[in-house]
Tab-separated table of N, CA and C in Angstrom:
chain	number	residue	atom	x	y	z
A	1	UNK	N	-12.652	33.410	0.308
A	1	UNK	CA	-12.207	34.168	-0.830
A	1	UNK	C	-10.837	33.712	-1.305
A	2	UNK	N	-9.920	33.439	-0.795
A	2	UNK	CA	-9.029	32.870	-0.997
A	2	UNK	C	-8.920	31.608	-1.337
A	3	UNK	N	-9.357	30.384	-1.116
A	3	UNK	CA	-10.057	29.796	-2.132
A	3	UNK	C	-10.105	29.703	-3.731
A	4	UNK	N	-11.195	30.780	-3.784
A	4	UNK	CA	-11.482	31.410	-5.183
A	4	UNK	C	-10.562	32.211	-5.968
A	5	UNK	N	-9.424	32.894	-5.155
A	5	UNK	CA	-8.366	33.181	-5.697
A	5	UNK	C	-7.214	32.497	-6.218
A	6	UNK	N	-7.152	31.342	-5.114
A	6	UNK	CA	-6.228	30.149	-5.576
A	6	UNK	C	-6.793	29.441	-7.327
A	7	UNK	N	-8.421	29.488	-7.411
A	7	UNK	CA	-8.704	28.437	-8.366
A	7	UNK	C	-8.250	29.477	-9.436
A	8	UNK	N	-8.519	30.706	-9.378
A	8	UNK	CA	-8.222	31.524	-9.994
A	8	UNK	C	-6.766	31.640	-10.972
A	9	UNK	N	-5.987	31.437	-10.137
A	9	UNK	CA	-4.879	31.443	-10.227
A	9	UNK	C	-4.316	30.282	-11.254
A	10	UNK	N	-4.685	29.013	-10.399
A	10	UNK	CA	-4.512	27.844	-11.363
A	10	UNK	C	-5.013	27.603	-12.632
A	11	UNK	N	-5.890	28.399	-12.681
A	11	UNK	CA	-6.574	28.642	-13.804
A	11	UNK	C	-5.710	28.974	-15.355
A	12	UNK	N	-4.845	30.220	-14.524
A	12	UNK	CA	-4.239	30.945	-15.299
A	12	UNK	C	-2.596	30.173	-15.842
A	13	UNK	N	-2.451	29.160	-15.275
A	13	UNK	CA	-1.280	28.193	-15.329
A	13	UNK	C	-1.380	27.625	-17.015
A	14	UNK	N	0.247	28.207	-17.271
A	14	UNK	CA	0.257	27.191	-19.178
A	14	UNK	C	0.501	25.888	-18.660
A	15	UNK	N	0.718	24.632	-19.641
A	15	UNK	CA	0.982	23.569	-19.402
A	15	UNK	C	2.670	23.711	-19.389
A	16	UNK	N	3.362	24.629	-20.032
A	16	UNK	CA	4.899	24.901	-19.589
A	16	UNK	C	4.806	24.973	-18.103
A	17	UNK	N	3.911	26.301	-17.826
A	17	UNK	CA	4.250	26.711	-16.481
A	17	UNK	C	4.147	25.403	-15.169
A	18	UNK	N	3.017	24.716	-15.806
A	18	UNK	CA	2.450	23.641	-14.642
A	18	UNK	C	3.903	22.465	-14.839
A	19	UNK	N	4.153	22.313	-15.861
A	19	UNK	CA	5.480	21.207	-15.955
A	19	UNK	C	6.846	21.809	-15.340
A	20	UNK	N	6.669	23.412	-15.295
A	20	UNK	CA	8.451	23.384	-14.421
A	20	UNK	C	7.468	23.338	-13.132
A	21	UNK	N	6.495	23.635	-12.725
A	21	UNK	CA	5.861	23.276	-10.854
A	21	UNK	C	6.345	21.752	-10.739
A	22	UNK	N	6.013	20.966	-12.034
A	22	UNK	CA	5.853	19.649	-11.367
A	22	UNK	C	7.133	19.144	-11.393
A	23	UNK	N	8.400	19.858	-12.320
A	23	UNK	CA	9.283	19.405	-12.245
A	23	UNK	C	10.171	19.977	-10.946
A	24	UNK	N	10.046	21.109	-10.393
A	24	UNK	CA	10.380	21.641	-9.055
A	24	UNK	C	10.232	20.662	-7.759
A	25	UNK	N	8.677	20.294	-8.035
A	25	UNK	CA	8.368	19.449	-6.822
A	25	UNK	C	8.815	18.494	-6.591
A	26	UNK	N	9.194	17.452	-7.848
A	26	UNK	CA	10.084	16.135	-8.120
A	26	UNK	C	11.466	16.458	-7.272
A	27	UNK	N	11.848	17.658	-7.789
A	27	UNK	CA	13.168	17.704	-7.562
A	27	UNK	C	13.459	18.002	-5.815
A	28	UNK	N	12.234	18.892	-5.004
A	28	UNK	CA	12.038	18.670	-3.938
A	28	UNK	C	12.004	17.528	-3.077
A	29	UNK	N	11.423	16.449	-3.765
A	29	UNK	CA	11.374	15.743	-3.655
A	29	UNK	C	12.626	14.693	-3.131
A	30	UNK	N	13.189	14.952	-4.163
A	30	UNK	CA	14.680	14.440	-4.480
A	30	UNK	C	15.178	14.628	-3.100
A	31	UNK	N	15.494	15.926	-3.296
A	31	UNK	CA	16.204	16.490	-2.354
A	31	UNK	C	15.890	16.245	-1.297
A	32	UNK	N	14.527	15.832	-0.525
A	32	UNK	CA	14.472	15.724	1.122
A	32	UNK	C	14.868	14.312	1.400
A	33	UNK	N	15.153	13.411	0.435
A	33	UNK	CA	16.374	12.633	1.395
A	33	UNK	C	15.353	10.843	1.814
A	34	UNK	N	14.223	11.469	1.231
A	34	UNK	CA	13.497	10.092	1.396
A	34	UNK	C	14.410	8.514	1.665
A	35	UNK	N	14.863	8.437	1.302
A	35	UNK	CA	15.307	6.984	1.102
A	35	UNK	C	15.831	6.791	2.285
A	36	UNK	N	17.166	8.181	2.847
A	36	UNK	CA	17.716	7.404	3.992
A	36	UNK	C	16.636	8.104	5.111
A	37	UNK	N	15.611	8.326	5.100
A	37	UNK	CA	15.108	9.554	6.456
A	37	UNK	C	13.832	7.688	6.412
A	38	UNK	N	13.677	7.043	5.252
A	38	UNK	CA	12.231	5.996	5.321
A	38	UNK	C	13.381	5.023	4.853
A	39	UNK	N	14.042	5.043	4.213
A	39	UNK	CA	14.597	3.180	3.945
A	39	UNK	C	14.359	3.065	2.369
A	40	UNK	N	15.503	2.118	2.333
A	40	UNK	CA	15.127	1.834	0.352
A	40	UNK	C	13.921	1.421	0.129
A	41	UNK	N	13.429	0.843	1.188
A	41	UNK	CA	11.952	0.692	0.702
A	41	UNK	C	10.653	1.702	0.125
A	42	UNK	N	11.727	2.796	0.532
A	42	UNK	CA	10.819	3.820	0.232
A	42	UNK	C	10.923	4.389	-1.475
A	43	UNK	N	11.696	4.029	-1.694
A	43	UNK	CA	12.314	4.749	-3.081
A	43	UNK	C	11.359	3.804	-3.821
A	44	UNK	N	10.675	5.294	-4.792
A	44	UNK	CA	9.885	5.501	-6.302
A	44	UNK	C	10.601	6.022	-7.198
A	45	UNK	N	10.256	4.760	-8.156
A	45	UNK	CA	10.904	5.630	-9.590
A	45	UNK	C	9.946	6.771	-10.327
A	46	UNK	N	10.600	7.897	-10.258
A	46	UNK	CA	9.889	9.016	-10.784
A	46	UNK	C	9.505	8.982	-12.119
A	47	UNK	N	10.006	8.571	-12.824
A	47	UNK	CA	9.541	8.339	-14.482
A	47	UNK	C	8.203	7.779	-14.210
A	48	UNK	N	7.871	6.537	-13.876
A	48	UNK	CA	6.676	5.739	-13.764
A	48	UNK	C	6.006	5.747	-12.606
A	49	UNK	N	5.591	6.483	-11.751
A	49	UNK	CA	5.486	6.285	-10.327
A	49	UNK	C	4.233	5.040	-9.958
A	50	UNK	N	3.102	5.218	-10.931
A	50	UNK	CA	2.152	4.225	-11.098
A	50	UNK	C	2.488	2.440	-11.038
A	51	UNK	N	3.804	2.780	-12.339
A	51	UNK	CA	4.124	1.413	-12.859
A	51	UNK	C	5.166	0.667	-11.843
A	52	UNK	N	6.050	1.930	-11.060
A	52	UNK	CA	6.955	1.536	-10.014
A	52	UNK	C	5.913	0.773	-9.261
A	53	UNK	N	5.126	1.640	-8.457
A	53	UNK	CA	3.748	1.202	-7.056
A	53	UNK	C	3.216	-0.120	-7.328
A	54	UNK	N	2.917	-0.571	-8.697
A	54	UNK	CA	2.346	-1.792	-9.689
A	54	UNK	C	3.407	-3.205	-9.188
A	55	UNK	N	4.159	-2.068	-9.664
A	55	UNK	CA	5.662	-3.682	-9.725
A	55	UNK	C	6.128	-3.965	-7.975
A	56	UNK	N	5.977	-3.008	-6.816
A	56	UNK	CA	5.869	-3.050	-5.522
A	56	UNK	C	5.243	-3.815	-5.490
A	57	UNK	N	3.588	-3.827	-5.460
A	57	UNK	CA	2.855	-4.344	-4.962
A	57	UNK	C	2.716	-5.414	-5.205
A	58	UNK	N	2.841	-6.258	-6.951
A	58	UNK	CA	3.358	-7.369	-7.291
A	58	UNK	C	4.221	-8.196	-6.734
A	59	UNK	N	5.046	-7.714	-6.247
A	59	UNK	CA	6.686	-8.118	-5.542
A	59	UNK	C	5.865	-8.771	-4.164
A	60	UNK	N	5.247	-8.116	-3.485
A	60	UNK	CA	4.835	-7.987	-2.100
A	60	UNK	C	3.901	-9.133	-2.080
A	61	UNK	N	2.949	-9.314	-2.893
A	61	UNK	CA	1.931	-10.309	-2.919
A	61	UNK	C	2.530	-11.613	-3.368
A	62	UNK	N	3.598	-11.432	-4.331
A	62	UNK	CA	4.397	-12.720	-5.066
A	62	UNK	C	5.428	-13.196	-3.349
A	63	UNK	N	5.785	-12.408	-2.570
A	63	UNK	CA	6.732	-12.846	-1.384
A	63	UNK	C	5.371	-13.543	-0.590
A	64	UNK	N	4.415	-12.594	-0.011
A	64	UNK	CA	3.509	-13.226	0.823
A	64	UNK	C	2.645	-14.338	0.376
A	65	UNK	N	2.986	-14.803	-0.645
A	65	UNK	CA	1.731	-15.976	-1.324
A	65	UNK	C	3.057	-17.080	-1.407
A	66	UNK	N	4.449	-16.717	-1.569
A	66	UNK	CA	5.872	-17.841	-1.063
A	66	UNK	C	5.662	-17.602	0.364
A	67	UNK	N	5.529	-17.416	1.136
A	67	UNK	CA	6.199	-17.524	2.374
A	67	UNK	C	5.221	-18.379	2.908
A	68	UNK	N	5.519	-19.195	3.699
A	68	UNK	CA	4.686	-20.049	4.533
A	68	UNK	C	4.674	-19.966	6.078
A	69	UNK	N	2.966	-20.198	6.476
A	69	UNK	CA	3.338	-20.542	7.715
A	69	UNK	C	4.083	-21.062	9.098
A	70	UNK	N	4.295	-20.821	10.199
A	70	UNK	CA	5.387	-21.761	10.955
A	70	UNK	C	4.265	-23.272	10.951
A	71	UNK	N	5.265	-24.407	10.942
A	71	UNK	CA	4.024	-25.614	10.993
A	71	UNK	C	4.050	-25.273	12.670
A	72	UNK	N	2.639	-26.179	12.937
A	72	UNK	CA	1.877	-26.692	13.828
A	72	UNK	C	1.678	-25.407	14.574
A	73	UNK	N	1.879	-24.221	14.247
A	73	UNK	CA	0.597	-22.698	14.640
A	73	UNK	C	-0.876	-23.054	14.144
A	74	UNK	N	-1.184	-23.232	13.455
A	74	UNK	CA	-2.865	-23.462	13.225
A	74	UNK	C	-3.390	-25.050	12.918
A	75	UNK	N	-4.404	-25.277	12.432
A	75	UNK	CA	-4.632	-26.512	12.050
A	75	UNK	C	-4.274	-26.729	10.790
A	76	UNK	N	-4.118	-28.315	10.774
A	76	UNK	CA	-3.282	-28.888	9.058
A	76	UNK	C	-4.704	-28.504	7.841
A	77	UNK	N	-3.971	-27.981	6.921
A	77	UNK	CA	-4.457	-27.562	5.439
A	77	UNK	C	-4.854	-28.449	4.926
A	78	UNK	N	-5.940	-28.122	4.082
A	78	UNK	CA	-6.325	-29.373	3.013
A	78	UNK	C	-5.492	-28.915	1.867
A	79	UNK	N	-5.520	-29.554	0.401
A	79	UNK	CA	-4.998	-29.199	-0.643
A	79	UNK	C	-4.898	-27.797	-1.367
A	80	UNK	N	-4.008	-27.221	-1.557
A	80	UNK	CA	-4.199	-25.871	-1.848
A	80	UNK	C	-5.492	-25.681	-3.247
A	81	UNK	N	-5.901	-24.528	-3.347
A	81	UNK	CA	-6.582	-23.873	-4.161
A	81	UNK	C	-5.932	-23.826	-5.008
A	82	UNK	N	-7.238	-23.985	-5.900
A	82	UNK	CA	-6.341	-23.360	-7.846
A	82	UNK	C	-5.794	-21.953	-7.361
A	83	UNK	N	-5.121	-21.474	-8.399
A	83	UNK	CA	-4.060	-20.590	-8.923
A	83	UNK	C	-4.621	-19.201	-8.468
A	84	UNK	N	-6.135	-19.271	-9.183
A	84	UNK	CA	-6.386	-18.083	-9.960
A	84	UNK	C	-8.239	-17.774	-8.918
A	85	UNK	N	-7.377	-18.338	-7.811
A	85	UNK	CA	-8.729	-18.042	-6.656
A	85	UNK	C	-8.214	-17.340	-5.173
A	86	UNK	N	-8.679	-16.957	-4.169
A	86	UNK	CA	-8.352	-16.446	-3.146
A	86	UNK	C	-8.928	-17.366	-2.110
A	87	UNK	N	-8.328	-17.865	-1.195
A	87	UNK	CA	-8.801	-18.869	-0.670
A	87	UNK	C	-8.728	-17.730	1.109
A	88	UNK	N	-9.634	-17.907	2.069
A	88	UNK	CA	-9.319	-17.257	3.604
A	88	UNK	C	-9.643	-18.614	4.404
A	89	UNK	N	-8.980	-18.103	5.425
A	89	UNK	CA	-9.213	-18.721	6.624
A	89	UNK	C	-9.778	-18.797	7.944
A	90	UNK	N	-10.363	-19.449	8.176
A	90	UNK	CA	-10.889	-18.249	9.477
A	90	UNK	C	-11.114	-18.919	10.979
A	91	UNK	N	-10.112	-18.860	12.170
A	91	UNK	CA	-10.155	-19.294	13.142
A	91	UNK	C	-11.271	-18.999	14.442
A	92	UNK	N	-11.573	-19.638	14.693
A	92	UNK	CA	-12.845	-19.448	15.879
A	92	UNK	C	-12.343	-20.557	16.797
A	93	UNK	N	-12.449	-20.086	18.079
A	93	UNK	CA	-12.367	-20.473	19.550
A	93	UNK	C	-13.439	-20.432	20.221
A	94	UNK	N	-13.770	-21.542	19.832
A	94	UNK	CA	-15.088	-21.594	21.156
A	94	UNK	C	-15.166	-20.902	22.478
A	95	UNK	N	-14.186	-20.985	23.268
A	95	UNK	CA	-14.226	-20.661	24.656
A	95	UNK	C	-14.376	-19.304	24.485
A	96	UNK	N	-14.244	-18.459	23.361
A	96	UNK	CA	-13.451	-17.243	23.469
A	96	UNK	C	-14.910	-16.806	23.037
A	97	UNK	N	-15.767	-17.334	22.098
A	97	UNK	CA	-17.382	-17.140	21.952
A	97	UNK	C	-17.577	-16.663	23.139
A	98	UNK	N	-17.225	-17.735	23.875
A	98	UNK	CA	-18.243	-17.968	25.451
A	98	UNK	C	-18.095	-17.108	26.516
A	99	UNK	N	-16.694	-16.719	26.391
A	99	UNK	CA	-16.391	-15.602	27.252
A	99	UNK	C	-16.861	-14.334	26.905
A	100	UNK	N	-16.668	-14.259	25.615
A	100	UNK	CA	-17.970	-12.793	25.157
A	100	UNK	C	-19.354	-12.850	25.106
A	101	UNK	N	-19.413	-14.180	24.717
A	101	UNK	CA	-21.179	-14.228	25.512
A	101	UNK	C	-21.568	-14.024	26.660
A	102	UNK	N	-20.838	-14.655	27.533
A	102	UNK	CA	-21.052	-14.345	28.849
A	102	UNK	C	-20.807	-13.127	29.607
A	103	UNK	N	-20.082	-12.398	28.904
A	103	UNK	CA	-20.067	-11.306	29.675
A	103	UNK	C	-20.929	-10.143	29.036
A	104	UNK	N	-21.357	-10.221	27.959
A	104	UNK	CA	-22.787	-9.750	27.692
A	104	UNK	C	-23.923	-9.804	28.832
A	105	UNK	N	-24.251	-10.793	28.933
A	105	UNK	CA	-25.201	-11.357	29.882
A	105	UNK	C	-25.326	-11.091	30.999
């Protein structure tokens, strides 16, 4: 029942009323301190929060697609891939087959 009272309720919300909630919560927000309690990494710009998360995640994929491997950890690369493809990799160890095969068995 409570539940049904809550939808109830929200129901009854103007779009004033729902914009000072959402502007309360922002400001809650504010206030608990995120940045130093998680790190600047944590900080969203509240105006755009979508377009902030967008431009993160951009950032993140543009560092990890610069950064390179340590040499001679895996085997030597052939020529990189076009631009506008996703290329994987995928290591297999024989012995390491064999040891899970075998202990199946």
């Amino acid at each position: 029942q409570s539940s049904v009272k809550e939808a109830g309720a929200e129901e009854e919300l103007t779009p004033v009323a729902l914009a000072r909630q959402v502007e309360g919560l922002k400001q809650q927000l504010l206030s608990s301190h995120l940045e130093q309690v998680l790190g600047p990494s944590a900080a969203i710009d509240f105006t755009d929060p979508e377009g902030a998360l967008a431009k993160r995640l951009l950032q993140q994929l543009e560092v990890a697609k610069c950064s390179k491997a340590t040499p001679g950890k895996g085997p030597p690369r052939g020529p990189p891939a076009a631009g506008d493809t996703v290329t994987f990799e995928l290591y297999w160890r024989p012995e390491q087959d064999q040891f899970t095969h075998s202990a199946k068995v």
